[in-house]
Short mmCIF file of the N, C-alpha and C atoms (twelve columns), coordinates in Angstrom:
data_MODEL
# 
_entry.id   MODEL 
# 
loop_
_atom_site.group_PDB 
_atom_site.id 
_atom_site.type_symbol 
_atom_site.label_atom_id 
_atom_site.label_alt_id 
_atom_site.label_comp_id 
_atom_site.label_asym_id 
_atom_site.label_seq_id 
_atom_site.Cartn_x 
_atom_site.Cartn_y 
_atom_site.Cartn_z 
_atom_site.pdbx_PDB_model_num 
ATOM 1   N N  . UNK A 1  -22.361 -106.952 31.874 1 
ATOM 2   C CA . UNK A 1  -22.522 -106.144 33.065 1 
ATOM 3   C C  . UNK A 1  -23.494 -106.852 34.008 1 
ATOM 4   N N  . UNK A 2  -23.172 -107.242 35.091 1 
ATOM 5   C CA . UNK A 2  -23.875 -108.271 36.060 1 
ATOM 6   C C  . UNK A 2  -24.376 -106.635 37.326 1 
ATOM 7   N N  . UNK A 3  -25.509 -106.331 37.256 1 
ATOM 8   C CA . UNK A 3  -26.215 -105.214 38.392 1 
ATOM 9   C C  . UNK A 3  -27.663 -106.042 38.738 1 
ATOM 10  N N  . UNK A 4  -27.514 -106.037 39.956 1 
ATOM 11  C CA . UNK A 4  -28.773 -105.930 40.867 1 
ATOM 12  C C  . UNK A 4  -29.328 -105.178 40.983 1 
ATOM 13  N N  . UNK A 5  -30.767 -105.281 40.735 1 
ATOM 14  C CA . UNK A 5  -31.694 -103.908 40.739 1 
ATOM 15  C C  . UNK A 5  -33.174 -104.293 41.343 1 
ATOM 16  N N  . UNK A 6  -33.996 -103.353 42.093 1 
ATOM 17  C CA . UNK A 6  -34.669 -103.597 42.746 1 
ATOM 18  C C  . UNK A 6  -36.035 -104.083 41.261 1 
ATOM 19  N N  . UNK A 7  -37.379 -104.548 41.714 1 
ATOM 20  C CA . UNK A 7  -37.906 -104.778 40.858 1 
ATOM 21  C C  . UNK A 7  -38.254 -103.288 40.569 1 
ATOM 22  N N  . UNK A 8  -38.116 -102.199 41.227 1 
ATOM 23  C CA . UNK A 8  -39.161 -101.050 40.872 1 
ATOM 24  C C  . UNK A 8  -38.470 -100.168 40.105 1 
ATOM 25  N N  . UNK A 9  -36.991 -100.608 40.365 1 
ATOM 26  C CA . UNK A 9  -36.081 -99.656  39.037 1 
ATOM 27  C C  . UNK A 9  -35.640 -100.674 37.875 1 
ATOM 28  N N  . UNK A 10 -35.996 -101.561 37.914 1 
ATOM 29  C CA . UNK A 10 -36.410 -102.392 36.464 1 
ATOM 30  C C  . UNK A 10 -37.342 -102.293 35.459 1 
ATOM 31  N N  . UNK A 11 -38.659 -102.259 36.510 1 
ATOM 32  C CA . UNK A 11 -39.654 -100.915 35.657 1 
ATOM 33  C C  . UNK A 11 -39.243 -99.973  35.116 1 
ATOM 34  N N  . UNK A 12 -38.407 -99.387  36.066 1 
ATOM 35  C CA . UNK A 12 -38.519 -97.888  35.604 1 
ATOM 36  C C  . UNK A 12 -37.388 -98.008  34.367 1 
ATOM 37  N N  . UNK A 13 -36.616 -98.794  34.179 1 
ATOM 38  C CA . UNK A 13 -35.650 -98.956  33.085 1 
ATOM 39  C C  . UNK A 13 -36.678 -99.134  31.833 1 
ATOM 40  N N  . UNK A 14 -37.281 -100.411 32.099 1 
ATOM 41  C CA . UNK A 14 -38.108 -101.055 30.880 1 
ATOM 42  C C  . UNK A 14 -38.744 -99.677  30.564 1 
ATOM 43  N N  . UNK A 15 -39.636 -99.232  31.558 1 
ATOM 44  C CA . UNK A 15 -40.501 -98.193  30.747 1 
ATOM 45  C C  . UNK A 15 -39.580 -96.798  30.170 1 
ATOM 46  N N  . UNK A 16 -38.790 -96.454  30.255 1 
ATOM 47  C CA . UNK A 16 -38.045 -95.497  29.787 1 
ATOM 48  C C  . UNK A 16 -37.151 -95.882  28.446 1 
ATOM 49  N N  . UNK A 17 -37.146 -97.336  28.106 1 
ATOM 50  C CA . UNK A 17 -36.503 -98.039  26.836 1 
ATOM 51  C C  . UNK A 17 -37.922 -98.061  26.149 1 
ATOM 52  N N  . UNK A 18 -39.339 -98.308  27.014 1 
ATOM 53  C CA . UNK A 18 -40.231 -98.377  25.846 1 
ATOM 54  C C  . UNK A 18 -40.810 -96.574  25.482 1 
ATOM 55  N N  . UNK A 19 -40.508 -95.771  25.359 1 
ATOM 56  C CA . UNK A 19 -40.722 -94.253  25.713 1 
ATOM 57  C C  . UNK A 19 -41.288 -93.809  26.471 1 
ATOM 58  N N  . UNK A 20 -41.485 -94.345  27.730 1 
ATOM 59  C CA . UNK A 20 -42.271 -92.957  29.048 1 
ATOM 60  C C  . UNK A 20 -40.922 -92.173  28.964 1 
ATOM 61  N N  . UNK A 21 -41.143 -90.673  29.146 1 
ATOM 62  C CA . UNK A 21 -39.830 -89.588  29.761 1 
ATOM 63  C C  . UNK A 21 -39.771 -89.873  31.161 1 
ATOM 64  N N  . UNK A 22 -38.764 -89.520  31.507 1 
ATOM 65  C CA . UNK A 22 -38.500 -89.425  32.983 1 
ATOM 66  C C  . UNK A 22 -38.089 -88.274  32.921 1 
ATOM 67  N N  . UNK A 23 -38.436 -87.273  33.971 1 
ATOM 68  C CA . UNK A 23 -38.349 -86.053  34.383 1 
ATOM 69  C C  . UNK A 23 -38.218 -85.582  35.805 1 
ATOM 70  N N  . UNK A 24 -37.638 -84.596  36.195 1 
ATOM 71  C CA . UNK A 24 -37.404 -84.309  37.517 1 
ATOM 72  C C  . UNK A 24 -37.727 -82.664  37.259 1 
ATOM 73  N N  . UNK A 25 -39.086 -82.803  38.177 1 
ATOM 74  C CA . UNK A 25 -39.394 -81.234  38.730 1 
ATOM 75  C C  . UNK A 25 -38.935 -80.654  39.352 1 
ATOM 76  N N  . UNK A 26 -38.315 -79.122  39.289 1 
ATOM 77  C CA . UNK A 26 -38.136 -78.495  41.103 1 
ATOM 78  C C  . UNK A 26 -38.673 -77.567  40.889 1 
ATOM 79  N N  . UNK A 27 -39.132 -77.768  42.482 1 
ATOM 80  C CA . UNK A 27 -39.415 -75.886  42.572 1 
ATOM 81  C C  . UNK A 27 -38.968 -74.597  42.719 1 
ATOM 82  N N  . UNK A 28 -38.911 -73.850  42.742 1 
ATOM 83  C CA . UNK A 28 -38.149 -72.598  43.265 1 
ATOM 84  C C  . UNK A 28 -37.121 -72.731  44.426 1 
ATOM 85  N N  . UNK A 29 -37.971 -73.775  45.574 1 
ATOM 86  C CA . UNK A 29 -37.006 -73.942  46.744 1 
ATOM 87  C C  . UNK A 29 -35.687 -75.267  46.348 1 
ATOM 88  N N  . UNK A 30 -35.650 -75.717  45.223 1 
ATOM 89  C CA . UNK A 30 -35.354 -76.479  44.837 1 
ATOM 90  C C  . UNK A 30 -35.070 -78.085  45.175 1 
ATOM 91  N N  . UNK A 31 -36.485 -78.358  45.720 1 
ATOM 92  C CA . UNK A 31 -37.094 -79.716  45.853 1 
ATOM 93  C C  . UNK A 31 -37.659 -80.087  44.692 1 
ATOM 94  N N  . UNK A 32 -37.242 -81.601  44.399 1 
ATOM 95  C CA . UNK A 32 -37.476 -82.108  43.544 1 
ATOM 96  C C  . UNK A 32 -38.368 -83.466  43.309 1 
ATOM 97  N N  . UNK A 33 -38.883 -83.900  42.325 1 
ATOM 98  C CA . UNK A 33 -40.053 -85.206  42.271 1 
ATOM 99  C C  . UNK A 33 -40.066 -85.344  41.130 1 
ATOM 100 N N  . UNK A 34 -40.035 -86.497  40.982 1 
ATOM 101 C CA . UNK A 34 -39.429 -87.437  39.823 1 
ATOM 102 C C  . UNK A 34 -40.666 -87.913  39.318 1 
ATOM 103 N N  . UNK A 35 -40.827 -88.033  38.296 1 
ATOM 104 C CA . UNK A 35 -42.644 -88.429  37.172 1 
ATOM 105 C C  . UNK A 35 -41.826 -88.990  36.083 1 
ATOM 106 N N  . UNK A 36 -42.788 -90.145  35.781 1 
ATOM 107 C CA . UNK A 36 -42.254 -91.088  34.613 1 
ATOM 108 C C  . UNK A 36 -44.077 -90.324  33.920 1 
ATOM 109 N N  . UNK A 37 -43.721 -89.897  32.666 1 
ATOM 110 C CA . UNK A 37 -44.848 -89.270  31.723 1 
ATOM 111 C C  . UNK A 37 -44.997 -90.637  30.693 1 
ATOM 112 N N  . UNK A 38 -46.279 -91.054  30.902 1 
ATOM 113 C CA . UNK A 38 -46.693 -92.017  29.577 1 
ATOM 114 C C  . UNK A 38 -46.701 -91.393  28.321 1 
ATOM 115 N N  . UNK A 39 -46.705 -91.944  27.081 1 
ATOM 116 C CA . UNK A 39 -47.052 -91.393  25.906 1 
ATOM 117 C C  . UNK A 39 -48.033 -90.304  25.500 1 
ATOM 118 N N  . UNK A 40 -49.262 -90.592  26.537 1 
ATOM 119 C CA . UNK A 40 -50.210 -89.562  26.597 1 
ATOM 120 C C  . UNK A 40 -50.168 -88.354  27.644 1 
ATOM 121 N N  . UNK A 41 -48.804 -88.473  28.266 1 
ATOM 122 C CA . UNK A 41 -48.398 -87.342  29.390 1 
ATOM 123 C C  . UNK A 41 -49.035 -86.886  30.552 1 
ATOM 124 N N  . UNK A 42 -49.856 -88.428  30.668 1 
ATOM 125 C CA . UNK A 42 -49.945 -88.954  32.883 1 
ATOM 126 C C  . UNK A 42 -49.068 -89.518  33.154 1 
ATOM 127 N N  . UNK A 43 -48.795 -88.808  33.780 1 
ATOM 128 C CA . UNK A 43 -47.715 -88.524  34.946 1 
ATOM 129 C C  . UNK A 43 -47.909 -89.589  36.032 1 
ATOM 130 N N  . UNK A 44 -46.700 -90.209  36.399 1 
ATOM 131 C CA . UNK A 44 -46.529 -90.661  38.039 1 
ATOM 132 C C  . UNK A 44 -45.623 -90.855  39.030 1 
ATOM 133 N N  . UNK A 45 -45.746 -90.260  39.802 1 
ATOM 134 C CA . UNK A 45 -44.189 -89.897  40.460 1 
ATOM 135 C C  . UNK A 45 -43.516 -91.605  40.899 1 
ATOM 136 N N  . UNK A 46 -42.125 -91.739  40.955 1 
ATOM 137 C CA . UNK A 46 -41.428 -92.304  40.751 1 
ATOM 138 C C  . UNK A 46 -40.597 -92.374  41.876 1 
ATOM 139 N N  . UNK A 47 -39.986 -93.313  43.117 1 
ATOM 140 C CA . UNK A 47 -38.928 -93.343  44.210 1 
ATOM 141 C C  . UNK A 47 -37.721 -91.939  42.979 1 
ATOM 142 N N  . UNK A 48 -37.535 -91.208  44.130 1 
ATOM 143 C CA . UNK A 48 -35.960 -90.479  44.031 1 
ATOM 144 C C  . UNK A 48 -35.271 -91.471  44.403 1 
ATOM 145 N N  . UNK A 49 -34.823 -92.280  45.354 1 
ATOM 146 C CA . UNK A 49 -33.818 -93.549  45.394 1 
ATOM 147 C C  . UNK A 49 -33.601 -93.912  44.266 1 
ATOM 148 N N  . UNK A 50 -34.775 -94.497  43.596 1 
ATOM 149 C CA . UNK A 50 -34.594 -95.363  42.559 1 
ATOM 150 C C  . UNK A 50 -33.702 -94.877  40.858 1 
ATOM 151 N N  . UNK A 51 -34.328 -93.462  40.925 1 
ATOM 152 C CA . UNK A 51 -33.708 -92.629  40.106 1 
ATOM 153 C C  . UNK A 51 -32.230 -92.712  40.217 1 
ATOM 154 N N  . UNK A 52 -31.865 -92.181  41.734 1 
ATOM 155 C CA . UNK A 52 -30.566 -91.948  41.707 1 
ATOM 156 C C  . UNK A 52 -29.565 -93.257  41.394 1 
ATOM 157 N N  . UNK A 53 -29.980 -94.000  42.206 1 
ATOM 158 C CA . UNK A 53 -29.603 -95.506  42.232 1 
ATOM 159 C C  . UNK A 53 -29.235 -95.992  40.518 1 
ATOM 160 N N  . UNK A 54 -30.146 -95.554  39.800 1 
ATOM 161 C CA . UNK A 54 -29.912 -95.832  38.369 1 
ATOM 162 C C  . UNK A 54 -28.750 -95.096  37.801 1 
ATOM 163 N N  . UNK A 55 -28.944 -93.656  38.113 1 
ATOM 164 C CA . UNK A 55 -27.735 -92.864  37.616 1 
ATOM 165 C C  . UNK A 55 -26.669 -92.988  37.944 1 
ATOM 166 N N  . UNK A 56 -26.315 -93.376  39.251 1 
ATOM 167 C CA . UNK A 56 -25.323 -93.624  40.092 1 
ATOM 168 C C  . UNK A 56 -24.838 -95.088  39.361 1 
ATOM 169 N N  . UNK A 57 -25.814 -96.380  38.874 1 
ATOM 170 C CA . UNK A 57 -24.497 -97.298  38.253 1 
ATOM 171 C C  . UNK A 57 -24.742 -96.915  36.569 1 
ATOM 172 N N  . UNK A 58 -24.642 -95.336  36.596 1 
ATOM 173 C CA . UNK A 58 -24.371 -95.194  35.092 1 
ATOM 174 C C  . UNK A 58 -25.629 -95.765  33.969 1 
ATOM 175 N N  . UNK A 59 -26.658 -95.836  34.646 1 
ATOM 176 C CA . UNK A 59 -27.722 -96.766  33.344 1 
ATOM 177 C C  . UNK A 59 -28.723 -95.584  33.088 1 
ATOM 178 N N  . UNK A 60 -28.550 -94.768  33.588 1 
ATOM 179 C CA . UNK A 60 -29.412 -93.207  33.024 1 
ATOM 180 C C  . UNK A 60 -28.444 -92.327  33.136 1 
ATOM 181 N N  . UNK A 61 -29.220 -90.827  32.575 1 
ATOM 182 C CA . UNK A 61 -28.404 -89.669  32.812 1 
ATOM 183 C C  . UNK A 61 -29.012 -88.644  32.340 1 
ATOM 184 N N  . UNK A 62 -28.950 -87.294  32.270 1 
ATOM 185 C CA . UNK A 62 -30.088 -86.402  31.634 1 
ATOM 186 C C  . UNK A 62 -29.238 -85.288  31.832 1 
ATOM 187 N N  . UNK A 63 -30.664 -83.805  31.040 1 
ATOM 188 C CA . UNK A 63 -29.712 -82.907  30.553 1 
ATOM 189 C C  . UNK A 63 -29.678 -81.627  31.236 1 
ATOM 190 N N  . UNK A 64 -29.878 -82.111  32.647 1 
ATOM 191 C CA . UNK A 64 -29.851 -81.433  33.937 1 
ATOM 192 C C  . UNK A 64 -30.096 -80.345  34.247 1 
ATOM 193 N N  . UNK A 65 -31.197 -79.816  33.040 1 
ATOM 194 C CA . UNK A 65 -31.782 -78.833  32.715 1 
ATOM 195 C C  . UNK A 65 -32.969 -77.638  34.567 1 
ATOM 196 N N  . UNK A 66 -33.328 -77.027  34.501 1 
ATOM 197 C CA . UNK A 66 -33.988 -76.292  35.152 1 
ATOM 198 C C  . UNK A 66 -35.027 -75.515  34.558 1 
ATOM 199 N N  . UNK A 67 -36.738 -75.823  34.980 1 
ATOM 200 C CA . UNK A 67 -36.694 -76.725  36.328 1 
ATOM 201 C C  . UNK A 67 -37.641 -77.831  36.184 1 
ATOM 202 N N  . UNK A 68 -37.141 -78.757  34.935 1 
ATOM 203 C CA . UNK A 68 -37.423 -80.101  34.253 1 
ATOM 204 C C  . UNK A 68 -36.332 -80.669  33.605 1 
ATOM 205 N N  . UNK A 69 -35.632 -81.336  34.604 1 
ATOM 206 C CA . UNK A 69 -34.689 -81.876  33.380 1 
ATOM 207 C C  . UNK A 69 -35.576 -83.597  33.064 1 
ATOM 208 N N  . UNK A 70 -34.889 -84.182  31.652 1 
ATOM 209 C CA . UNK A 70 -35.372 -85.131  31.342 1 
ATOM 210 C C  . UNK A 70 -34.000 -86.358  31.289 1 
ATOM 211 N N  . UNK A 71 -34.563 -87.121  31.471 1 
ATOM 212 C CA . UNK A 71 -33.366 -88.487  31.861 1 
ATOM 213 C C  . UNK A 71 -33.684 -89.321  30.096 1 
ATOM 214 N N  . UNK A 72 -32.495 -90.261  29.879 1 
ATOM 215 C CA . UNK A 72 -32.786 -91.115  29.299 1 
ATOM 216 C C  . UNK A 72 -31.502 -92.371  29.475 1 
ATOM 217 N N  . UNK A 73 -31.972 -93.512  29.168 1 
ATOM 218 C CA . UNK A 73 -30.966 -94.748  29.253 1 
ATOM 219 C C  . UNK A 73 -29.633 -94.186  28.842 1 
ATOM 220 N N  . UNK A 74 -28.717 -94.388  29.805 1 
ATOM 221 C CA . UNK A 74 -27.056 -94.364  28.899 1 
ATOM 222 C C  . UNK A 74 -26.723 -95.940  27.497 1 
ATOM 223 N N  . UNK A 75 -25.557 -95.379  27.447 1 
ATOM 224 C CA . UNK A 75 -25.665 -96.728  26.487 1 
ATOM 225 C C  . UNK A 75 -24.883 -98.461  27.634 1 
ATOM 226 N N  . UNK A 76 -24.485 -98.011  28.445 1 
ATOM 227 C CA . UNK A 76 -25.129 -99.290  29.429 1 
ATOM 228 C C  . UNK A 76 -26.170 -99.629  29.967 1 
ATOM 229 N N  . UNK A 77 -27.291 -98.736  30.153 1 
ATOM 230 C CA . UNK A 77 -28.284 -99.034  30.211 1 
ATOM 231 C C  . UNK A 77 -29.229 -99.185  29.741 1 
ATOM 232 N N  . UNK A 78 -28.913 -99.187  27.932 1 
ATOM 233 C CA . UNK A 78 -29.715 -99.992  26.359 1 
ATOM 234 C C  . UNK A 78 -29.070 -101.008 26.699 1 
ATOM 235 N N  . UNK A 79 -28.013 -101.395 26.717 1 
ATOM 236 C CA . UNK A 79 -27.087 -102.766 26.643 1 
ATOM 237 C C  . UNK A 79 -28.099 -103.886 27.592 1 
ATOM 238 N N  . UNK A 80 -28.024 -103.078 28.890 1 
ATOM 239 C CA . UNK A 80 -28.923 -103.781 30.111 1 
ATOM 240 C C  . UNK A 80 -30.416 -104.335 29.836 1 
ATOM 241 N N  . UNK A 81 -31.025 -103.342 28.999 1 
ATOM 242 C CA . UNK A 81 -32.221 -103.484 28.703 1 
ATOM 243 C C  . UNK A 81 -32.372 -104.901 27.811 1 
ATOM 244 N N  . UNK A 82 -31.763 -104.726 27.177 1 
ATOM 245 C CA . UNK A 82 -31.696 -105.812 25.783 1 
ATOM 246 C C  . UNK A 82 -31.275 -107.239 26.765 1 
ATOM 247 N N  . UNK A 83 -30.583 -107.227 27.489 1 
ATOM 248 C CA . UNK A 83 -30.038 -108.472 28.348 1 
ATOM 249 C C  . UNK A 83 -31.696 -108.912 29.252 1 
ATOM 250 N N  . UNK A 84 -32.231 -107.746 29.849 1 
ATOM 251 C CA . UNK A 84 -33.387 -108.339 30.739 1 
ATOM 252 C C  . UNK A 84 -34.339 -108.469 29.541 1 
ATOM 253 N N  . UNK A 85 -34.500 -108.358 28.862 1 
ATOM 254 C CA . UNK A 85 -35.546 -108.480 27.835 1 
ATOM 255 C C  . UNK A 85 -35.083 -110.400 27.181 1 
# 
């Protein structure tokens, strides 16, 4: 699988293969903000582009839960991981 990816959603790949969660908050009005949670659960919000951009070529996906859903690598985007590594 040959994808171009910015450097900041390469991060965000790597760190979600090494366990940060990725999560998407909303609020009531249902605006949303995206936080990659470290192991110790600090938080830091994350481009929405970049998120989508990932899901969109299929290398994440989540369980689109309300009003936290959590993302994790698809299995093209373990495949991907293992290639940039």
């Amino acid at each position: 699988m040959t994808v171009s990816l910015t450097e900041s959603q390469r991060r965000l790949l790597l760190a979600v293969a090494q366990g940060f969660r990725l999560k998407d908050h909303r609020d009531i009005e249902g605006n949303k903000r995206y936080v990659l949670h470290d192991p110790s659960d600090n938080g830091e919000e994350v481009s929405a582009e970049d998120v989508h951009a990932l899901v969109d070529l299929g290398l994440l996906s989540s369980n689109k839960k309300f009003p936290a859903a959590t993302y994790w690598l698809t299995e093209a985007g373990q495949r991907l991981v293992v290639q940039m590594r």
